[in-house]
PDB file of C-alpha atoms in Angstrom:
ATOM      1  CA  MET A   1     -22.076 -79.361   4.115  1.00  0.00           C
ATOM      2  CA  LEU A   2     -20.829 -82.272   2.021  1.00  0.00           C
ATOM      3  CA  THR A   3     -17.248 -81.573   3.154  1.00  0.00           C
ATOM      4  CA  LEU A   4     -18.395 -81.518   6.774  1.00  0.00           C
ATOM      5  CA  LEU A   5     -20.265 -84.809   6.424  1.00  0.00           C
ATOM      6  CA  THR A   6     -17.240 -86.406   4.742  1.00  0.00           C
ATOM      7  CA  LEU A   7     -15.065 -85.226   7.617  1.00  0.00           C
ATOM      8  CA  ILE A   8     -17.489 -86.617  10.224  1.00  0.00           C
ATOM      9  CA  VAL A   9     -17.713 -89.983   8.503  1.00  0.00           C
ATOM     10  CA  SER A  10     -13.998 -90.400   7.941  1.00  0.00           C
ATOM     11  CA  VAL A  11     -12.887 -89.211  11.378  1.00  0.00           C
ATOM     12  CA  GLY A  12     -15.718 -91.108  13.100  1.00  0.00           C
ATOM     13  CA  LEU A  13     -14.884 -94.457  11.502  1.00  0.00           C
ATOM     14  CA  ALA A  14     -11.130 -93.998  12.096  1.00  0.00           C
ATOM     15  CA  ASP A  15     -11.754 -93.046  15.728  1.00  0.00           C
ATOM     16  CA  SER A  16     -14.012 -96.059  16.244  1.00  0.00           C
ATOM     17  CA  ILE A  17     -10.973 -98.336  16.530  1.00  0.00           C
ATOM     18  CA  ASP A  18     -10.706 -97.406  20.181  1.00  0.00           C
ATOM     19  CA  PRO A  19      -9.625-100.150  22.622  1.00  0.00           C
ATOM     20  CA  THR A  20     -11.100 -98.264  25.566  1.00  0.00           C
ATOM     21  CA  MET A  21     -14.517 -98.748  23.952  1.00  0.00           C
ATOM     22  CA  ILE A  22     -14.058-102.154  22.351  1.00  0.00           C
ATOM     23  CA  VAL A  23     -12.442-103.962  25.308  1.00  0.00           C
ATOM     24  CA  PRO A  24     -15.152-103.133  27.873  1.00  0.00           C
ATOM     25  CA  ALA A  25     -17.797-103.974  25.271  1.00  0.00           C
ATOM     26  CA  LEU A  26     -16.195-107.375  24.791  1.00  0.00           C
ATOM     27  CA  TYR A  27     -16.268-107.929  28.548  1.00  0.00           C
ATOM     28  CA  PHE A  28     -19.987-107.060  28.731  1.00  0.00           C
ATOM     29  CA  ALA A  29     -20.636-109.315  25.743  1.00  0.00           C
ATOM     30  CA  ALA A  30     -19.491-112.373  27.658  1.00  0.00           C
ATOM     31  CA  GLY A  31     -22.355-113.997  29.533  1.00  0.00           C
ATOM     32  CA  PRO A  32     -26.155-113.942  29.500  1.00  0.00           C
ATOM     33  CA  ASP A  33     -28.107-110.782  28.700  1.00  0.00           C
ATOM     34  CA  ALA A  34     -25.065-109.597  26.777  1.00  0.00           C
ATOM     35  CA  ALA A  35     -26.919-107.450  24.190  1.00  0.00           C
ATOM     36  CA  ARG A  36     -28.615-105.284  26.838  1.00  0.00           C
ATOM     37  CA  ARG A  37     -25.362-104.822  28.747  1.00  0.00           C
ATOM     38  CA  VAL A  38     -23.368-103.798  25.621  1.00  0.00           C
ATOM     39  CA  ALA A  39     -26.207-101.511  24.535  1.00  0.00           C
ATOM     40  CA  GLY A  40     -26.285 -99.960  27.980  1.00  0.00           C
ATOM     41  CA  PHE A  41     -22.548 -99.370  27.842  1.00  0.00           C
ATOM     42  CA  ALA A  42     -22.887 -97.726  24.447  1.00  0.00           C
ATOM     43  CA  ALA A  43     -25.759 -95.536  25.665  1.00  0.00           C
ATOM     44  CA  GLY A  44     -23.640 -94.230  28.555  1.00  0.00           C
ATOM     45  CA  VAL A  45     -20.832 -93.273  26.189  1.00  0.00           C
ATOM     46  CA  PHE A  46     -23.243 -91.751  23.648  1.00  0.00           C
ATOM     47  CA  VAL A  47     -25.027 -89.513  26.153  1.00  0.00           C
ATOM     48  CA  VAL A  48     -21.863 -88.099  27.739  1.00  0.00           C
ATOM     49  CA  ASN A  49     -19.974 -87.517  24.491  1.00  0.00           C
ATOM     50  CA  THR A  50     -22.907 -86.018  22.628  1.00  0.00           C
ATOM     51  CA  ALA A  51     -23.900 -83.769  25.538  1.00  0.00           C
ATOM     52  CA  GLY A  52     -20.308 -82.626  25.988  1.00  0.00           C
ATOM     53  CA  GLY A  53     -19.815 -81.868  22.318  1.00  0.00           C
ATOM     54  CA  VAL A  54     -23.108 -79.994  22.056  1.00  0.00           C
ATOM     55  CA  ALA A  55     -22.323 -77.995  25.199  1.00  0.00           C
ATOM     56  CA  ILE A  56     -18.968 -76.899  23.689  1.00  0.00           C
ATOM     57  CA  ALA A  57     -20.386 -76.150  20.256  1.00  0.00           C
ATOM     58  CA  LEU A  58     -23.365 -74.110  21.515  1.00  0.00           C
ATOM     59  CA  GLY A  59     -21.618 -72.597  24.533  1.00  0.00           C
ATOM     60  CA  PRO A  60     -18.140 -71.123  24.774  1.00  0.00           C
ATOM     61  CA  GLY A  61     -16.815 -73.371  22.060  1.00  0.00           C
ATOM     62  CA  LYS A  62     -15.297 -70.766  19.802  1.00  0.00           C
ATOM     63  CA  PHE A  63     -13.363 -69.139  22.646  1.00  0.00           C
ATOM     64  CA  LEU A  64     -12.261 -72.323  24.413  1.00  0.00           C
ATOM     65  CA  LEU A  65     -11.263 -74.268  21.307  1.00  0.00           C
ATOM     66  CA  HIS A  66      -9.140 -71.379  20.068  1.00  0.00           C
ATOM     67  CA  LEU A  67      -7.135 -71.679  23.319  1.00  0.00           C
ATOM     68  CA  ALA A  68      -6.639 -75.441  22.883  1.00  0.00           C
ATOM     69  CA  PRO A  69      -3.064 -76.276  21.847  1.00  0.00           C
ATOM     70  CA  ASP A  70      -2.540 -77.789  18.433  1.00  0.00           C
ATOM     71  CA  PRO A  71      -1.347 -81.386  19.057  1.00  0.00           C
ATOM     72  CA  GLY A  72       1.937 -81.526  17.179  1.00  0.00           C
ATOM     73  CA  PRO A  73       3.884 -84.666  16.307  1.00  0.00           C
ATOM     74  CA  GLN A  74       5.860 -84.683  19.573  1.00  0.00           C
ATOM     75  CA  LEU A  75       2.762 -84.513  21.728  1.00  0.00           C
ATOM     76  CA  THR A  76       1.080 -87.186  19.634  1.00  0.00           C
ATOM     77  CA  ARG A  77       4.069 -89.532  20.068  1.00  0.00           C
ATOM     78  CA  ALA A  78       4.202 -88.834  23.779  1.00  0.00           C
ATOM     79  CA  LEU A  79       0.526 -89.685  24.097  1.00  0.00           C
ATOM     80  CA  GLU A  80       1.066 -92.922  22.168  1.00  0.00           C
ATOM     81  CA  LEU A  81       3.930 -93.945  24.424  1.00  0.00           C
ATOM     82  CA  GLY A  82       2.077 -93.037  27.629  1.00  0.00           C
ATOM     83  CA  THR A  83      -1.095 -94.836  26.566  1.00  0.00           C
ATOM     84  CA  GLY A  84       0.944 -97.831  25.448  1.00  0.00           C
ATOM     85  CA  VAL A  85       2.733 -98.130  28.771  1.00  0.00           C
ATOM     86  CA  ALA A  86      -0.594 -97.837  30.687  1.00  0.00           C
ATOM     87  CA  LEU A  87      -2.291-100.479  28.582  1.00  0.00           C
ATOM     88  CA  LEU A  88       0.706-102.826  28.830  1.00  0.00           C
ATOM     89  CA  VAL A  89       0.691-102.581  32.638  1.00  0.00           C
ATOM     90  CA  ALA A  90      -3.102-103.077  32.735  1.00  0.00           C
ATOM     91  CA  GLY A  91      -2.851-106.117  30.460  1.00  0.00           C
ATOM     92  CA  ILE A  92      -0.098-107.748  32.526  1.00  0.00           C
ATOM     93  CA  VAL A  93      -1.978-107.144  35.775  1.00  0.00           C
ATOM     94  CA  LEU A  94      -5.219-108.481  34.317  1.00  0.00           C
ATOM     95  CA  TRP A  95      -3.469-111.574  32.993  1.00  0.00           C
ATOM     96  CA  HIS A  96      -1.843-112.388  36.352  1.00  0.00           C
ATOM     97  CA  ARG A  97      -5.169-111.895  38.183  1.00  0.00           C
ATOM     98  CA  ARG A  98      -7.348-113.544  35.535  1.00  0.00           C
ATOM     99  CA  SER A  99      -8.532-116.314  37.912  1.00  0.00           C
ATOM    100  CA  ASP A 100      -9.454-113.764  40.661  1.00  0.00           C
ATOM    101  CA  LEU A 101     -11.779-111.690  38.524  1.00  0.00           C
ATOM    102  CA  PRO A 102     -15.502-112.530  38.489  1.00  0.00           C
ATOM    103  CA  SER A 103     -17.362-113.590  35.374  1.00  0.00           C
ATOM    104  CA  PRO A 104     -19.478-110.720  33.967  1.00  0.00           C
ATOM    105  CA  THR A 105     -22.853-112.081  35.084  1.00  0.00           C
ATOM    106  CA  GLY A 106     -25.732-110.827  37.122  1.00  0.00           C
ATOM    107  CA  GLU A 107     -28.375-108.148  37.082  1.00  0.00           C
ATOM    108  CA  ARG A 108     -26.191-105.716  38.998  1.00  0.00           C
ATOM    109  CA  LEU A 109     -23.606-105.719  36.230  1.00  0.00           C
ATOM    110  CA  ARG A 110     -26.304-105.074  33.564  1.00  0.00           C
ATOM    111  CA  ARG A 111     -27.549-102.049  35.509  1.00  0.00           C
ATOM    112  CA  ALA A 112     -24.008-100.810  35.931  1.00  0.00           C
ATOM    113  CA  SER A 113     -23.053-100.923  32.233  1.00  0.00           C
ATOM    114  CA  PRO A 114     -24.381 -97.439  31.345  1.00  0.00           C
ATOM    115  CA  LEU A 115     -22.501 -96.000  34.298  1.00  0.00           C
ATOM    116  CA  VAL A 116     -19.307 -97.675  33.209  1.00  0.00           C
ATOM    117  CA  GLY A 117     -19.750 -96.250  29.706  1.00  0.00           C
ATOM    118  CA  ALA A 118     -20.436 -92.779  31.022  1.00  0.00           C
ATOM    119  CA  THR A 119     -17.431 -92.932  33.371  1.00  0.00           C
ATOM    120  CA  ILE A 120     -15.042 -94.022  30.614  1.00  0.00           C
ATOM    121  CA  ALA A 121     -16.418 -91.324  28.278  1.00  0.00           C
ATOM    122  CA  LEU A 122     -15.908 -88.640  30.973  1.00  0.00           C
ATOM    123  CA  ALA A 123     -12.312 -89.786  31.575  1.00  0.00           C
ATOM    124  CA  GLU A 124     -11.508 -89.798  27.838  1.00  0.00           C
ATOM    125  CA  PHE A 125     -13.354 -86.583  26.911  1.00  0.00           C
ATOM    126  CA  PRO A 126     -10.503 -84.074  27.693  1.00  0.00           C
ATOM    127  CA  THR A 127      -8.123 -85.936  25.335  1.00  0.00           C
ATOM    128  CA  ALA A 128     -10.661 -86.726  22.540  1.00  0.00           C
ATOM    129  CA  VAL A 129      -8.706 -84.815  19.909  1.00  0.00           C
ATOM    130  CA  PRO A 130     -10.477 -86.302  16.857  1.00  0.00           C
ATOM    131  CA  TYR A 131     -13.853 -85.418  18.375  1.00  0.00           C
ATOM    132  CA  PHE A 132     -12.699 -81.847  19.054  1.00  0.00           C
ATOM    133  CA  VAL A 133     -11.676 -81.551  15.389  1.00  0.00           C
ATOM    134  CA  VAL A 134     -15.230 -82.451  14.415  1.00  0.00           C
ATOM    135  CA  VAL A 135     -16.742 -80.058  17.000  1.00  0.00           C
ATOM    136  CA  VAL A 136     -14.595 -77.211  15.597  1.00  0.00           C
ATOM    137  CA  ALA A 137     -15.740 -78.024  12.071  1.00  0.00           C
ATOM    138  CA  VAL A 138     -19.329 -77.980  13.170  1.00  0.00           C
ATOM    139  CA  ILE A 139     -18.872 -74.626  14.899  1.00  0.00           C
ATOM    140  CA  ARG A 140     -17.308 -73.142  11.776  1.00  0.00           C
ATOM    141  CA  SER A 141     -20.193 -74.442   9.649  1.00  0.00           C
ATOM    142  CA  HIS A 142     -22.594 -72.130  11.593  1.00  0.00           C
ATOM    143  CA  SER A 143     -25.161 -74.936  11.676  1.00  0.00           C
ATOM    144  CA  SER A 144     -28.470 -74.546  13.538  1.00  0.00           C
ATOM    145  CA  VAL A 145     -28.969 -75.972  16.989  1.00  0.00           C
ATOM    146  CA  ALA A 146     -30.867 -78.954  15.628  1.00  0.00           C
ATOM    147  CA  ALA A 147     -28.288 -79.607  12.919  1.00  0.00           C
ATOM    148  CA  THR A 148     -25.416 -79.316  15.473  1.00  0.00           C
ATOM    149  CA  ILE A 149     -27.021 -81.922  17.722  1.00  0.00           C
ATOM    150  CA  ALA A 150     -27.751 -84.237  14.787  1.00  0.00           C
ATOM    151  CA  LEU A 151     -24.183 -83.960  13.388  1.00  0.00           C
ATOM    152  CA  LEU A 152     -22.479 -84.617  16.714  1.00  0.00           C
ATOM    153  CA  ALA A 153     -24.884 -87.463  17.522  1.00  0.00           C
ATOM    154  CA  GLY A 154     -24.211 -88.964  14.106  1.00  0.00           C
ATOM    155  CA  TYR A 155     -20.465 -88.830  14.814  1.00  0.00           C
ATOM    156  CA  GLN A 156     -20.974 -90.712  18.054  1.00  0.00           C
ATOM    157  CA  ILE A 157     -22.955 -93.434  16.262  1.00  0.00           C
ATOM    158  CA  LEU A 158     -20.004 -93.879  13.877  1.00  0.00           C
ATOM    159  CA  TYR A 159     -17.552 -93.822  16.758  1.00  0.00           C
ATOM    160  CA  LEU A 160     -19.558 -96.550  18.549  1.00  0.00           C
ATOM    161  CA  ALA A 161     -20.085 -98.622  15.408  1.00  0.00           C
ATOM    162  CA  PRO A 162     -17.955-101.616  16.627  1.00  0.00           C
ATOM    163  CA  VAL A 163     -19.719-101.585  20.008  1.00  0.00           C
ATOM    164  CA  LEU A 164     -23.161-101.386  18.379  1.00  0.00           C
ATOM    165  CA  ALA A 165     -22.181-104.204  16.017  1.00  0.00           C
ATOM    166  CA  LEU A 166     -21.157-106.287  19.014  1.00  0.00           C
ATOM    167  CA  ALA A 167     -24.509-105.598  20.702  1.00  0.00           C
ATOM    168  CA  ALA A 168     -26.303-106.798  17.525  1.00  0.00           C
ATOM    169  CA  LEU A 169     -24.210-109.945  17.351  1.00  0.00           C
ATOM    170  CA  SER A 170     -24.814-110.603  21.055  1.00  0.00           C
ATOM    171  CA  ALA A 171     -28.553-110.273  20.492  1.00  0.00           C
ATOM    172  CA  ARG A 172     -28.339-112.788  17.644  1.00  0.00           C
ATOM    173  CA  ALA A 173     -26.259-115.179  19.749  1.00  0.00           C
ATOM    174  CA  SER A 174     -28.788-114.984  22.586  1.00  0.00           C
ATOM    175  CA  HIS A 175     -31.444-116.410  20.229  1.00  0.00           C
ATOM    176  CA  ALA A 176     -29.220-119.198  18.951  1.00  0.00           C
ATOM    177  CA  GLU A 177     -30.256-122.756  19.634  1.00  0.00           C
ATOM    178  CA  ASP A 178     -28.474-124.681  22.356  1.00  0.00           C
ATOM    179  CA  GLY A 179     -25.295-126.191  20.949  1.00  0.00           C
ATOM    180  CA  GLY A 180     -25.249-123.787  17.981  1.00  0.00           C
ATOM    181  CA  ARG A 181     -22.063-122.122  16.809  1.00  0.00           C
ATOM    182  CA  ASP A 182     -23.028-118.710  18.234  1.00  0.00           C
ATOM    183  CA  ASP A 183     -23.763-120.245  21.590  1.00  0.00           C
ATOM    184  CA  ARG A 184     -20.381-122.000  21.650  1.00  0.00           C
ATOM    185  CA  VAL A 185     -18.701-118.686  20.890  1.00  0.00           C
ATOM    186  CA  ARG A 186     -20.584-117.060  23.771  1.00  0.00           C
ATOM    187  CA  LEU A 187     -19.615-119.862  26.162  1.00  0.00           C
ATOM    188  CA  PHE A 188     -15.960-119.563  25.091  1.00  0.00           C
ATOM    189  CA  LEU A 189     -16.031-115.838  25.858  1.00  0.00           C
ATOM    190  CA  VAL A 190     -17.591-116.489  29.269  1.00  0.00           C
ATOM    191  CA  ARG A 191     -14.760-118.926  30.175  1.00  0.00           C
ATOM    192  CA  HIS A 192     -11.864-116.947  28.732  1.00  0.00           C
ATOM    193  CA  GLU A 193     -12.943-113.308  28.698  1.00  0.00           C
ATOM    194  CA  ASN A 194     -10.261-112.088  31.136  1.00  0.00           C
ATOM    195  CA  GLN A 195      -7.444-113.724  29.170  1.00  0.00           C
ATOM    196  CA  PHE A 196      -8.916-112.382  25.932  1.00  0.00           C
ATOM    197  CA  VAL A 197      -9.137-108.802  27.223  1.00  0.00           C
ATOM    198  CA  ALA A 198      -5.589-108.985  28.654  1.00  0.00           C
ATOM    199  CA  ALA A 199      -4.256-110.198  25.308  1.00  0.00           C
ATOM    200  CA  ILE A 200      -6.003-107.354  23.472  1.00  0.00           C
ATOM    201  CA  LEU A 201      -4.607-104.779  25.884  1.00  0.00           C
ATOM    202  CA  VAL A 202      -1.060-106.070  25.464  1.00  0.00           C
ATOM    203  CA  ALA A 203      -1.402-106.220  21.640  1.00  0.00           C
ATOM    204  CA  VAL A 204      -2.668-102.641  21.448  1.00  0.00           C
ATOM    205  CA  ALA A 205       0.040-101.492  23.853  1.00  0.00           C
ATOM    206  CA  VAL A 206       2.748-103.018  21.666  1.00  0.00           C
ATOM    207  CA  VAL A 207       1.364-101.291  18.572  1.00  0.00           C
ATOM    208  CA  LEU A 208       1.212 -97.929  20.336  1.00  0.00           C
ATOM    209  CA  LEU A 209       4.714 -98.284  21.804  1.00  0.00           C
ATOM    210  CA  ALA A 210       6.102 -99.253  18.404  1.00  0.00           C
ATOM    211  CA  ALA A 211       4.352 -96.310  16.716  1.00  0.00           C
ATOM    212  CA  GLY A 212       5.527 -93.820  19.328  1.00  0.00           C
ATOM    213  CA  SER A 213       9.090 -95.080  19.330  1.00  0.00           C
ATOM    214  CA  PHE A 214       9.251 -95.025  15.505  1.00  0.00           C
ATOM    215  CA  GLY A 215       7.850 -91.471  15.453  1.00  0.00           C
ATOM    216  CA  ILE A 216      10.450 -90.268  17.946  1.00  0.00           C
ATOM    217  CA  ALA A 217      13.332 -92.018  16.150  1.00  0.00           C
ATOM    218  CA  THR A 218      12.167 -90.585  12.786  1.00  0.00           C
ATOM    219  CA  PRO A 219      11.974 -86.784  13.041  1.00  0.00           C
TER     220      PRO A 219
END
């Protein structure tokens, strides 16, 4: 069990550096009622990923996961390049349309944040290789139903650690006094969130493209 817990913690923390989670969370963190919107986004991701992992582990997991191909170095590099290109295009488009995009305000956006999180989680789930590694390890541990749910839920908490930290910081900023440093940071995000998100997308894209190109050039 100690080995399994070590695997869950190490993979969960490494997997938490996920721009598809952090970037939307930053967007929801800009504006009033930020903490509830970021928390709603995290809840949507948590429910979908935990339910999906538990369904695989307690259902046809052993059969289906044995059929899953082992992601070798070439596939990993191809995924890095493909993701890098997609993020680079998204960042450029977002930068050029930064003045056309609305500021993340309003009750409707707060209500939509869990749905956004669930939608992104569903789109990412088929390619969530690190999570599948953990699911396989949990299956092989022959844990009880309760333990399986707890282990996979714990992994999701680690995976969402940066988003949950952002929700906590947003809650603190919402209680800051007018003119305080936290309030100035929030106002800066409100004014420049689109440029900030675009810059993050481009930066992550450059890193992925460099990693993928280096991996292909170095057999």
